[in-house]
Amino acid sequence: AQTVTQSQPEMSVQEAETVTLSCTYDTSESDYYLFWYKQPPSRQMILVIRQEAYKQQNATENRFSVNFQKAAKSFSLKISDSQLGDAAMYFCAYRSAQSGYALNFGKGTSLLVTP
Amino acid sequence: NAGVTQTPKFRVLKTGQSMTLLCAQDMNHEYMYWYRQDPGMGLRLIHYSVGEGTTAKGEVPDGYNVSRLKKQNFLLGLESAAPSQTSVYFCASSYSSRQQFFGPGTRLTVL
């Protein structure tokens, strides 16, 4: 089974600054997807960004970008120009064709944004 | 277009009681999932379905049963609730390998 590890239980960033959240994963597969989800206090799971393993180019969505290092099995999330609304739990997730393309989540990183 | 909806949003049960959580999606998705989220943990897969009439076990299936009689609905049942099943339950759906869409979650407390 694949494991996803988020080694930072909590992170803090000042408004307008940049923060990087770490994620590593363990797999023997070559074809898979990686995701970052945001969970605000409302509990809703919101997709932030995704990366296909076969793509070498790192995914970018506005202020959010990833650093995907396939050989190192690392998938970090960079948030630029942090905003108060970015405060939330962030989950890294792995998905393969196993288990009907179900997601395998890390334990999450709580991001605090200070004014 | 409501997306993924879950009923109920909150529920309190006594140990030994039974209940069914309903997940409904209006996106004609083939794949549906039930996850649970406990404090300090990410979501863990309970059961999933790859199409109408099919179900399969996930990582933490014990104490739960599921049914997918209609494509748009995925039911999660607890036959005899235990305090260890106190959790937030999320349903999700997707079209094959594409993005999963999540419901708003159900907070269940078992006393």
Tab-separated table of C-alpha atoms in Angstrom, chain B residues 3-101:
chain	number	residue	atom	x	y	z
B	3	GLY	CA	-22.826	18.132	-6.919
B	4	VAL	CA	-22.367	15.693	-4.039
B	5	THR	CA	-24.796	15.868	-1.147
B	6	GLN	CA	-24.798	13.987	2.133
B	7	THR	CA	-27.667	13.282	4.515
B	8	PRO	CA	-27.683	13.921	7.452
B	9	LYS	CA	-25.118	16.603	8.282
B	10	PHE	CA	-24.996	15.717	11.984
B	11	ARG	CA	-26.099	12.716	13.997
B	12	VAL	CA	-25.745	11.445	17.535
B	13	LEU	CA	-26.215	7.736	18.190
B	14	LYS	CA	-26.092	5.523	21.225
B	15	THR	CA	-23.850	2.487	21.225
B	16	GLY	CA	-25.568	-0.385	19.453
B	17	GLN	CA	-27.928	1.740	17.390
B	18	SER	CA	-27.971	1.523	13.620
B	19	MET	CA	-28.137	4.177	10.951
B	20	THR	CA	-27.603	4.818	7.253
B	21	LEU	CA	-25.762	7.719	5.699
B	22	LEU	CA	-26.901	8.720	2.247
B	23	CYS	CA	-24.661	10.116	-0.457
B	24	ALA	CA	-26.152	11.409	-3.686
B	25	GLN	CA	-24.472	12.838	-6.780
B	26	ASP	CA	-25.999	14.358	-9.878
B	27	MET	CA	-22.932	14.303	-12.117
B	28	ASN	CA	-23.479	10.810	-13.543
B	29	HIS	CA	-20.212	9.632	-11.981
B	30	GLU	CA	-19.340	5.959	-12.036
B	31	TYR	CA	-17.034	5.953	-9.033
B	32	MET	CA	-18.156	6.717	-5.493
B	33	TYR	CA	-16.305	6.563	-2.187
B	34	TRP	CA	-16.831	6.720	1.546
B	35	TYR	CA	-14.034	8.080	3.725
B	36	ARG	CA	-13.772	8.803	7.419
B	37	GLN	CA	-11.724	11.568	9.017
B	38	ASP	CA	-10.542	11.367	12.608
B	39	PRO	CA	-8.707	14.106	14.548
B	40	GLY	CA	-5.087	14.415	13.470
B	41	MET	CA	-5.626	12.086	10.554
B	42	GLY	CA	-6.225	12.438	6.888
B	43	LEU	CA	-9.202	10.813	5.261
B	44	ARG	CA	-9.208	7.013	5.170
B	45	LEU	CA	-11.131	4.914	2.684
B	46	ILE	CA	-13.950	2.794	4.093
B	47	HIS	CA	-15.626	1.383	0.967
B	48	TYR	CA	-15.872	2.319	-2.646
B	49	SER	CA	-17.905	1.518	-5.736
B	50	VAL	CA	-16.861	1.483	-9.381
B	51	GLY	CA	-20.395	1.319	-10.726
B	52	GLU	CA	-24.011	0.596	-9.997
B	53	GLY	CA	-24.411	-2.709	-8.165
B	54	THR	CA	-20.707	-3.017	-7.265
B	55	THR	CA	-18.934	-2.325	-3.976
B	56	ALA	CA	-15.510	-3.083	-2.553
B	57	LYS	CA	-13.683	-2.739	0.751
B	58	GLY	CA	-11.197	-0.012	1.447
B	59	GLU	CA	-8.654	0.458	4.191
B	60	VAL	CA	-11.019	0.523	7.210
B	61	PRO	CA	-14.197	-1.412	6.290
B	62	ASP	CA	-14.936	-3.188	9.581
B	63	GLY	CA	-18.288	-2.288	11.141
B	64	TYR	CA	-19.663	-0.748	7.945
B	65	ASN	CA	-21.702	-1.958	5.017
B	66	VAL	CA	-22.504	-0.204	1.761
B	67	SER	CA	-24.890	-0.469	-1.130
B	68	ARG	CA	-25.055	1.062	-4.611
B	69	LEU	CA	-28.464	0.123	-5.944
B	70	LYS	CA	-28.704	3.275	-8.049
B	71	LYS	CA	-25.851	4.937	-9.871
B	72	GLN	CA	-26.441	8.283	-8.200
B	73	ASN	CA	-26.643	6.981	-4.619
B	74	PHE	CA	-24.119	5.344	-2.321
B	75	LEU	CA	-25.321	4.318	1.125
B	76	LEU	CA	-23.122	3.691	4.157
B	77	GLY	CA	-24.633	1.632	6.960
B	78	LEU	CA	-23.654	1.103	10.558
B	79	GLU	CA	-25.459	-1.947	11.921
B	80	SER	CA	-24.347	-1.607	15.546
B	81	ALA	CA	-22.631	1.691	16.209
B	82	ALA	CA	-19.573	1.809	18.472
B	83	PRO	CA	-17.812	4.831	20.031
B	84	SER	CA	-14.817	4.094	17.767
B	85	GLN	CA	-17.027	5.058	14.826
B	86	THR	CA	-17.309	8.628	16.066
B	87	SER	CA	-15.885	10.539	13.125
B	88	VAL	CA	-16.586	12.828	10.217
B	89	TYR	CA	-17.689	10.901	7.151
B	90	PHE	CA	-17.089	12.153	3.637
B	91	CYS	CA	-18.558	10.885	0.427
B	92	ALA	CA	-16.890	11.565	-2.897
B	93	SER	CA	-17.530	10.770	-6.535
B	94	SER	CA	-15.559	10.860	-9.742
B	95	TYR	CA	-15.682	9.961	-13.378
B	96	SER	CA	-13.034	7.290	-13.728
B	97	SER	CA	-9.574	8.632	-12.942
B	98	ARG	CA	-10.536	12.256	-12.927
B	99	GLN	CA	-10.960	14.663	-10.060
B	100	GLN	CA	-12.934	13.524	-7.036
B	101	PHE	CA	-15.720	15.770	-5.845
